[in-house]
Amino acid sequence: MIEVKNLQKTYEVKRRKSFFNSYKEKVEAVKDISLRIEAGQIVGLLGINGAGKTTTIKMLTTLIEPTSGEYYFDGKDALKNPVEIKKQINMIAGGERMIYWRLTAYENLWYYGQLYGIENTELKQRIDRLLKLVGLEDKANLPVETFSKGMKQRLQIARGMINNPKYIFLDEPTIGLDAIVTQELHEEIRSLAKNQEKGILLTSHYLSEVEELCDYIYLVNNGQLVMEGTKRDLTDFVFTKKQYAFSVKGMNESICSSLRSQLMILDAGAQVQLEGKSAVITSKVELSSFLAEFAIREGLIIEELHKLEPSLEQAVIKLSKSIEKEAKGIA
């Protein structure tokens, strides 16, 4: 398990008052972040603009040292053993960084395997296995410059697995890819966690991707952790009121009016709005049983009754606006 506690990073930045006059200012890129990544788990790291997400990843991958805080890797102090930690982690980035276009797929993997000091016989077997895993075994000897974006991204996954890491950091892994290729890569990412017990940290601007893949999510803003939990935890925290779509045969404003009147007993602040042939009901209380009983009492035939689940994207947008208002001192 990867565990970090109260991670903090401060940079000293040179500022200028004038052409001849400058001064140094301390900037806190990361103020206080604690998180955990367990084997077989996909963890999302989301950041509102200027969050400190990139700096956090650089510390977790031992590219930079934190100013303060604790970092444990499978129970060992990672800050005292950065070289050993590097052997057991890898990063898979979106786009076309970290692969060489003029080399073949096989040559790219051979190059990175040599950097990790993998013995030649073992490396050959590993490359063959990885190319098969990502569906590129028949493209092994083709130059990467002939590959599509999706093929390049599959090669990125193979490259990120060449050292058989325990933990993988995925940075925008599907950026610029079409929907079909994205879904294929999602399946491969799930397989890495489920079938190979890899611990994965995912960062992505595509909130639907985080919602689909991640078991647990951390949301950071201005270098601080502002919320953590499952997708349900986050949406329940942000949306304290529940919404229902409710429709009966012959739905009209008269039925909605009757529904409002009876609902007042349970929740005086509940709202009922007719949208087409359905009523959208917003309430702080659970209404599934009440709505079913209402239909029976009124002799109505239910055509639709379900709770409307807010998306992670809706929750993050609402929370971001709330944080922005708070920062500006708006009530």
Short mmCIF file of C-alpha atoms in Angstrom, two decimals:
data_model
loop_
_atom_site.label_atom_id
_atom_site.label_comp_id
_atom_site.label_asym_id
_atom_site.label_seq_id
_atom_site.Cartn_x
_atom_site.Cartn_y
_atom_site.Cartn_z
CA MET A 1 0.00 0.00 0.00
CA ILE A 2 1.10 3.55 -0.76
CA GLU A 3 0.29 5.94 2.07
CA VAL A 4 1.18 9.61 2.35
CA LYS A 5 0.45 11.81 5.35
CA ASN A 6 0.37 15.61 5.43
CA LEU A 7 2.44 15.97 2.27
CA GLN A 8 3.60 19.54 1.69
CA LYS A 9 5.75 21.24 -0.95
CA THR A 10 6.99 24.82 -0.85
CA TYR A 11 8.92 26.51 -3.64
CA GLU A 12 11.01 29.65 -3.39
CA VAL A 13 10.14 31.93 -6.29
CA LYS A 14 12.03 35.03 -7.37
CA ARG A 15 9.79 38.07 -7.84
CA ARG A 16 10.66 41.47 -9.24
CA LYS A 17 9.58 44.81 -7.78
CA SER A 18 11.37 46.60 -10.59
CA PHE A 19 14.07 45.95 -13.17
CA PHE A 20 16.83 46.35 -10.55
CA ASN A 21 14.97 45.18 -7.48
CA SER A 22 13.86 41.60 -6.77
CA TYR A 23 12.85 39.53 -3.77
CA LYS A 24 12.17 35.89 -2.92
CA GLU A 25 8.71 34.61 -2.09
CA LYS A 26 7.65 31.22 -0.78
CA VAL A 27 4.83 29.54 -2.71
CA GLU A 28 2.98 26.53 -1.29
CA ALA A 29 2.18 24.28 -4.24
CA VAL A 30 0.92 21.52 -1.94
CA LYS A 31 -0.20 22.47 1.56
CA ASP A 32 -1.50 19.33 3.18
CA ILE A 33 -2.42 16.15 1.31
CA SER A 34 -2.91 12.67 2.72
CA LEU A 35 -4.00 9.69 0.62
CA ARG A 36 -3.74 5.93 0.20
CA ILE A 37 -3.51 3.56 -2.77
CA GLU A 38 -4.02 -0.15 -2.14
CA ALA A 39 -3.12 -3.09 -4.37
CA GLY A 40 -5.90 -3.86 -6.84
CA GLN A 41 -7.51 -0.47 -6.30
CA ILE A 42 -8.04 2.35 -8.82
CA VAL A 43 -7.84 5.72 -7.09
CA GLY A 44 -8.76 9.00 -8.74
CA LEU A 45 -6.96 12.28 -8.07
CA LEU A 46 -9.04 15.22 -9.22
CA GLY A 47 -7.96 18.82 -9.05
CA ILE A 48 -9.72 22.12 -9.47
CA ASN A 49 -7.45 24.53 -11.39
CA GLY A 50 -4.23 25.26 -9.51
CA ALA A 51 -4.86 22.29 -7.27
CA GLY A 52 -1.30 21.05 -6.84
CA LYS A 53 -2.15 17.76 -8.53
CA THR A 54 0.94 17.70 -10.76
CA THR A 55 3.25 18.50 -7.85
CA THR A 56 1.63 15.73 -5.79
CA ILE A 57 2.24 13.17 -8.54
CA LYS A 58 5.87 14.28 -8.86
CA MET A 59 6.34 13.66 -5.13
CA LEU A 60 4.62 10.27 -5.27
CA THR A 61 6.84 9.20 -8.17
CA THR A 62 9.93 10.47 -6.26
CA LEU A 63 10.76 13.03 -8.97
CA ILE A 64 10.83 15.76 -6.33
CA GLU A 65 11.13 15.65 -2.55
CA PRO A 66 8.37 17.01 -0.34
CA THR A 67 9.19 19.88 2.00
CA SER A 68 7.51 17.96 4.79
CA GLY A 69 5.22 15.01 5.35
CA GLU A 70 5.46 11.22 5.36
CA TYR A 71 5.46 8.77 2.45
CA TYR A 72 5.27 5.02 3.04
CA PHE A 73 5.55 2.38 0.33
CA ASP A 74 4.43 -1.07 1.49
CA GLY A 75 5.34 -0.02 5.04
CA LYS A 76 8.80 1.33 4.15
CA ASP A 77 9.85 4.97 4.28
CA ALA A 78 9.84 5.94 0.60
CA LEU A 79 11.71 9.19 1.25
CA LYS A 80 14.71 7.21 2.49
CA ASN A 81 14.56 4.65 -0.36
CA PRO A 82 13.69 6.59 -3.56
CA VAL A 83 15.85 4.43 -5.85
CA GLU A 84 14.23 1.23 -4.60
CA ILE A 85 10.76 2.77 -4.96
CA LYS A 86 11.40 3.80 -8.59
CA LYS A 87 11.91 0.13 -9.48
CA GLN A 88 8.40 -0.71 -8.28
CA ILE A 89 6.39 2.11 -9.85
CA ASN A 90 5.82 3.47 -13.34
CA MET A 91 3.90 6.23 -15.04
CA ILE A 92 1.71 5.96 -18.13
CA ALA A 93 1.01 9.32 -19.71
CA GLY A 94 -1.55 10.25 -22.33
CA GLY A 95 -0.44 11.49 -25.71
CA GLU A 96 2.81 10.58 -27.38
CA ARG A 97 5.43 11.36 -24.76
CA MET A 98 7.99 8.78 -23.62
CA ILE A 99 7.88 6.67 -26.80
CA TYR A 100 10.23 7.00 -29.76
CA TRP A 101 8.56 7.26 -33.15
CA ARG A 102 11.49 6.06 -35.25
CA LEU A 103 11.89 2.91 -33.21
CA THR A 104 9.63 -0.11 -33.54
CA ALA A 105 7.27 -1.13 -30.75
CA TYR A 106 9.66 -3.93 -29.81
CA GLU A 107 12.70 -1.61 -29.81
CA ASN A 108 10.90 0.89 -27.57
CA LEU A 109 10.18 -1.79 -24.98
CA TRP A 110 13.68 -3.24 -25.27
CA TYR A 111 15.18 0.20 -24.64
CA TYR A 112 13.15 0.78 -21.48
CA GLY A 113 13.77 -2.75 -20.27
CA GLN A 114 17.51 -2.18 -20.58
CA LEU A 115 17.20 1.00 -18.53
CA TYR A 116 15.64 -1.07 -15.74
CA GLY A 117 18.47 -3.60 -15.97
CA ILE A 118 16.22 -6.53 -16.88
CA GLU A 119 18.17 -9.60 -18.00
CA ASN A 120 17.95 -10.19 -21.78
CA THR A 121 16.16 -13.55 -21.76
CA GLU A 122 13.63 -12.35 -19.21
CA LEU A 123 13.20 -9.07 -21.09
CA LYS A 124 12.44 -10.83 -24.39
CA GLN A 125 9.77 -12.97 -22.73
CA ARG A 126 8.32 -9.95 -20.97
CA ILE A 127 8.12 -7.90 -24.18
CA ASP A 128 6.37 -10.73 -26.03
CA ARG A 129 3.89 -11.09 -23.18
CA LEU A 130 3.17 -7.35 -22.95
CA LEU A 131 2.73 -6.88 -26.69
CA LYS A 132 0.20 -9.71 -26.65
CA LEU A 133 -1.51 -8.21 -23.60
CA VAL A 134 -2.11 -4.87 -25.37
CA GLY A 135 -2.92 -6.43 -28.75
CA LEU A 136 0.21 -5.30 -30.59
CA GLU A 137 2.00 -8.63 -31.08
CA ASP A 138 1.53 -8.44 -34.86
CA LYS A 139 2.82 -4.83 -34.89
CA ALA A 140 5.99 -5.52 -32.90
CA ASN A 141 8.42 -4.74 -35.73
CA LEU A 142 6.63 -1.74 -37.20
CA PRO A 143 7.93 1.78 -36.52
CA VAL A 144 5.79 3.67 -34.03
CA GLU A 145 5.39 6.58 -36.46
CA THR A 146 3.01 4.34 -38.46
CA PHE A 147 0.76 3.73 -35.42
CA SER A 148 -2.63 5.28 -34.77
CA LYS A 149 -3.20 7.22 -31.53
CA GLY A 150 -4.89 4.22 -29.99
CA MET A 151 -2.00 1.92 -30.87
CA LYS A 152 0.49 4.39 -29.41
CA GLN A 153 -1.48 4.52 -26.19
CA ARG A 154 -1.52 0.72 -25.99
CA LEU A 155 2.25 0.81 -26.40
CA GLN A 156 2.38 3.34 -23.56
CA ILE A 157 0.63 0.81 -21.32
CA ALA A 158 3.11 -1.89 -22.31
CA ARG A 159 6.00 0.51 -21.63
CA GLY A 160 4.54 1.34 -18.23
CA MET A 161 4.38 -2.37 -17.39
CA ILE A 162 7.89 -3.30 -18.56
CA ASN A 163 9.33 -3.28 -15.02
CA ASN A 164 6.31 -5.16 -13.63
CA PRO A 165 5.44 -2.31 -11.25
CA LYS A 166 3.31 -2.74 -8.15
CA TYR A 167 1.82 0.71 -8.58
CA ILE A 168 1.02 2.63 -11.76
CA PHE A 169 0.37 6.35 -12.16
CA LEU A 170 -1.94 7.11 -15.09
CA ASP A 171 -1.78 10.73 -16.23
CA GLU A 172 -4.57 11.58 -18.71
CA PRO A 173 -4.29 8.11 -20.32
CA THR A 174 -7.09 8.57 -22.88
CA ILE A 175 -6.58 12.18 -23.93
CA GLY A 176 -7.30 12.69 -27.63
CA LEU A 177 -8.66 9.17 -28.19
CA ASP A 178 -12.01 8.31 -29.74
CA ALA A 179 -14.80 6.66 -27.75
CA ILE A 180 -14.17 3.09 -28.96
CA VAL A 181 -10.43 3.14 -28.23
CA THR A 182 -11.12 4.81 -24.87
CA GLN A 183 -13.45 1.98 -23.84
CA GLU A 184 -10.87 -0.61 -24.90
CA LEU A 185 -8.23 1.11 -22.76
CA HIS A 186 -10.65 1.30 -19.85
CA GLU A 187 -10.99 -2.48 -20.01
CA GLU A 188 -7.21 -2.87 -19.97
CA ILE A 189 -6.92 -0.52 -16.97
CA ARG A 190 -9.58 -2.48 -15.08
CA SER A 191 -7.76 -5.70 -15.91
CA LEU A 192 -4.48 -4.35 -14.51
CA ALA A 193 -6.17 -3.68 -11.18
CA LYS A 194 -8.49 -6.69 -10.99
CA ASN A 195 -6.44 -9.45 -12.59
CA GLN A 196 -2.90 -8.31 -11.80
CA GLU A 197 -3.53 -6.58 -8.46
CA LYS A 198 -1.85 -3.35 -9.56
CA GLY A 199 -2.52 -0.28 -7.45
CA ILE A 200 -3.43 2.56 -9.80
CA LEU A 201 -3.63 6.33 -9.36
CA LEU A 202 -5.57 7.99 -12.18
CA THR A 203 -5.63 11.68 -13.02
CA SER A 204 -7.97 12.83 -15.78
CA HIS A 205 -9.87 15.89 -16.93
CA TYR A 206 -12.62 13.53 -18.09
CA LEU A 207 -14.74 13.25 -14.95
CA SER A 208 -16.90 10.55 -16.54
CA GLU A 209 -13.72 8.47 -16.88
CA VAL A 210 -12.89 8.87 -13.20
CA GLU A 211 -16.50 8.04 -12.31
CA GLU A 212 -16.43 4.89 -14.43
CA LEU A 213 -13.05 3.54 -13.32
CA CYS A 214 -12.26 4.68 -9.80
CA ASP A 215 -13.05 2.88 -6.56
CA TYR A 216 -12.10 5.92 -4.48
CA ILE A 217 -11.59 9.59 -5.29
CA TYR A 218 -9.56 12.44 -3.81
CA LEU A 219 -10.46 16.02 -4.73
CA VAL A 220 -7.81 18.68 -4.19
CA ASN A 221 -7.96 22.45 -4.49
CA ASN A 222 -5.27 25.05 -3.93
CA GLY A 223 -2.86 22.41 -2.66
CA GLN A 224 -5.25 20.98 -0.10
CA LEU A 225 -7.48 17.94 0.09
CA VAL A 226 -11.08 19.19 0.15
CA MET A 227 -12.97 15.90 -0.11
CA GLU A 228 -12.46 12.16 -0.45
CA GLY A 229 -14.64 9.10 -0.79
CA THR A 230 -16.47 6.95 -3.29
CA LYS A 231 -18.47 8.56 -6.09
CA ARG A 232 -21.62 8.06 -4.00
CA ASP A 233 -19.96 9.66 -0.96
CA LEU A 234 -19.07 12.77 -2.98
CA THR A 235 -22.43 13.18 -4.70
CA ASP A 236 -24.37 12.58 -1.47
CA PHE A 237 -22.28 15.21 0.31
CA VAL A 238 -22.77 17.84 -2.40
CA PHE A 239 -26.40 17.06 -3.24
CA THR A 240 -28.13 16.84 0.13
CA LYS A 241 -31.54 16.70 -1.57
CA LYS A 242 -32.71 13.75 -3.65
CA GLN A 243 -34.46 13.92 -7.01
CA TYR A 244 -37.04 11.51 -8.42
CA ALA A 245 -38.60 11.09 -11.84
CA PHE A 246 -42.25 10.11 -11.37
CA SER A 247 -44.84 9.54 -14.06
CA VAL A 248 -48.32 8.04 -14.07
CA LYS A 249 -50.77 7.42 -16.89
CA GLY A 250 -52.44 10.73 -17.77
CA MET A 251 -49.89 12.80 -15.83
CA ASN A 252 -50.94 16.46 -15.67
CA GLU A 253 -50.66 19.58 -13.52
CA SER A 254 -53.71 18.61 -11.47
CA ILE A 255 -52.01 15.38 -10.36
CA CYS A 256 -48.83 17.34 -9.58
CA SER A 257 -50.84 19.78 -7.47
CA SER A 258 -52.35 16.93 -5.46
CA LEU A 259 -48.89 15.42 -5.06
CA ARG A 260 -47.50 18.72 -3.75
CA SER A 261 -50.26 19.00 -1.15
CA GLN A 262 -49.73 15.50 0.22
CA LEU A 263 -45.95 15.82 0.10
CA MET A 264 -46.02 18.93 2.33
CA ILE A 265 -46.69 16.68 5.33
CA LEU A 266 -43.38 14.86 4.81
CA ASP A 267 -41.24 17.73 3.55
CA ALA A 268 -42.50 21.31 3.49
CA GLY A 269 -39.57 22.34 1.29
CA ALA A 270 -40.11 19.69 -1.38
CA GLN A 271 -40.53 20.80 -4.99
CA VAL A 272 -42.64 19.18 -7.70
CA GLN A 273 -42.14 20.31 -11.28
CA LEU A 274 -43.92 18.91 -14.33
CA GLU A 275 -41.47 18.30 -17.17
CA GLY A 276 -43.20 16.81 -20.20
CA LYS A 277 -44.99 13.65 -19.08
CA SER A 278 -42.99 13.27 -15.84
CA ALA A 279 -42.84 15.08 -12.53
CA VAL A 280 -39.36 15.86 -11.21
CA ILE A 281 -39.50 15.89 -7.42
CA THR A 282 -36.77 17.36 -5.21
CA SER A 283 -36.81 16.51 -1.52
CA LYS A 284 -34.54 15.97 1.46
CA VAL A 285 -36.34 12.74 2.40
CA GLU A 286 -36.60 9.30 0.81
CA LEU A 287 -39.76 9.24 -1.33
CA SER A 288 -39.87 5.94 -3.23
CA SER A 289 -42.43 4.31 -0.91
CA PHE A 290 -44.44 7.52 -0.55
CA LEU A 291 -44.78 7.94 -4.33
CA ALA A 292 -45.88 4.32 -4.79
CA GLU A 293 -48.49 4.75 -2.04
CA PHE A 294 -49.65 8.06 -3.56
CA ALA A 295 -50.37 6.32 -6.87
CA ILE A 296 -52.35 3.57 -5.10
CA ARG A 297 -54.41 6.09 -3.09
CA GLU A 298 -55.21 8.12 -6.19
CA GLY A 299 -55.95 5.06 -8.35
CA LEU A 300 -53.12 5.91 -10.77
CA ILE A 301 -51.01 3.59 -12.92
CA ILE A 302 -47.25 4.20 -12.49
CA GLU A 303 -45.30 4.44 -15.74
CA GLU A 304 -42.01 5.65 -14.27
CA LEU A 305 -40.51 5.88 -10.79
CA HIS A 306 -36.79 6.13 -10.15
CA LYS A 307 -34.27 8.19 -8.27
CA LEU A 308 -32.18 10.54 -10.42
CA GLU A 309 -28.52 9.99 -9.60
CA PRO A 310 -26.29 13.07 -10.01
CA SER A 311 -23.02 12.49 -11.84
CA LEU A 312 -19.57 13.03 -10.41
CA GLU A 313 -19.14 15.86 -12.91
CA GLN A 314 -22.23 17.64 -11.59
CA ALA A 315 -20.95 17.26 -8.02
CA VAL A 316 -17.47 18.58 -8.82
CA ILE A 317 -18.85 21.56 -10.77
CA LYS A 318 -21.21 22.48 -7.93
CA LEU A 319 -18.48 22.08 -5.32
CA SER A 320 -16.03 24.12 -7.41
CA LYS A 321 -18.51 26.98 -7.67
CA SER A 322 -19.11 26.82 -3.92
CA ILE A 323 -15.37 26.96 -3.20
CA GLU A 324 -14.95 29.85 -5.63
CA LYS A 325 -17.76 31.82 -3.96
CA GLU A 326 -16.30 31.14 -0.54
CA ALA A 327 -12.88 32.36 -1.68
CA LYS A 328 -14.46 35.59 -2.92
CA GLY A 329 -16.38 36.03 0.31
CA ILE A 330 -19.79 35.56 -1.30
CA ALA A 331 -22.41 34.11 0.99
#
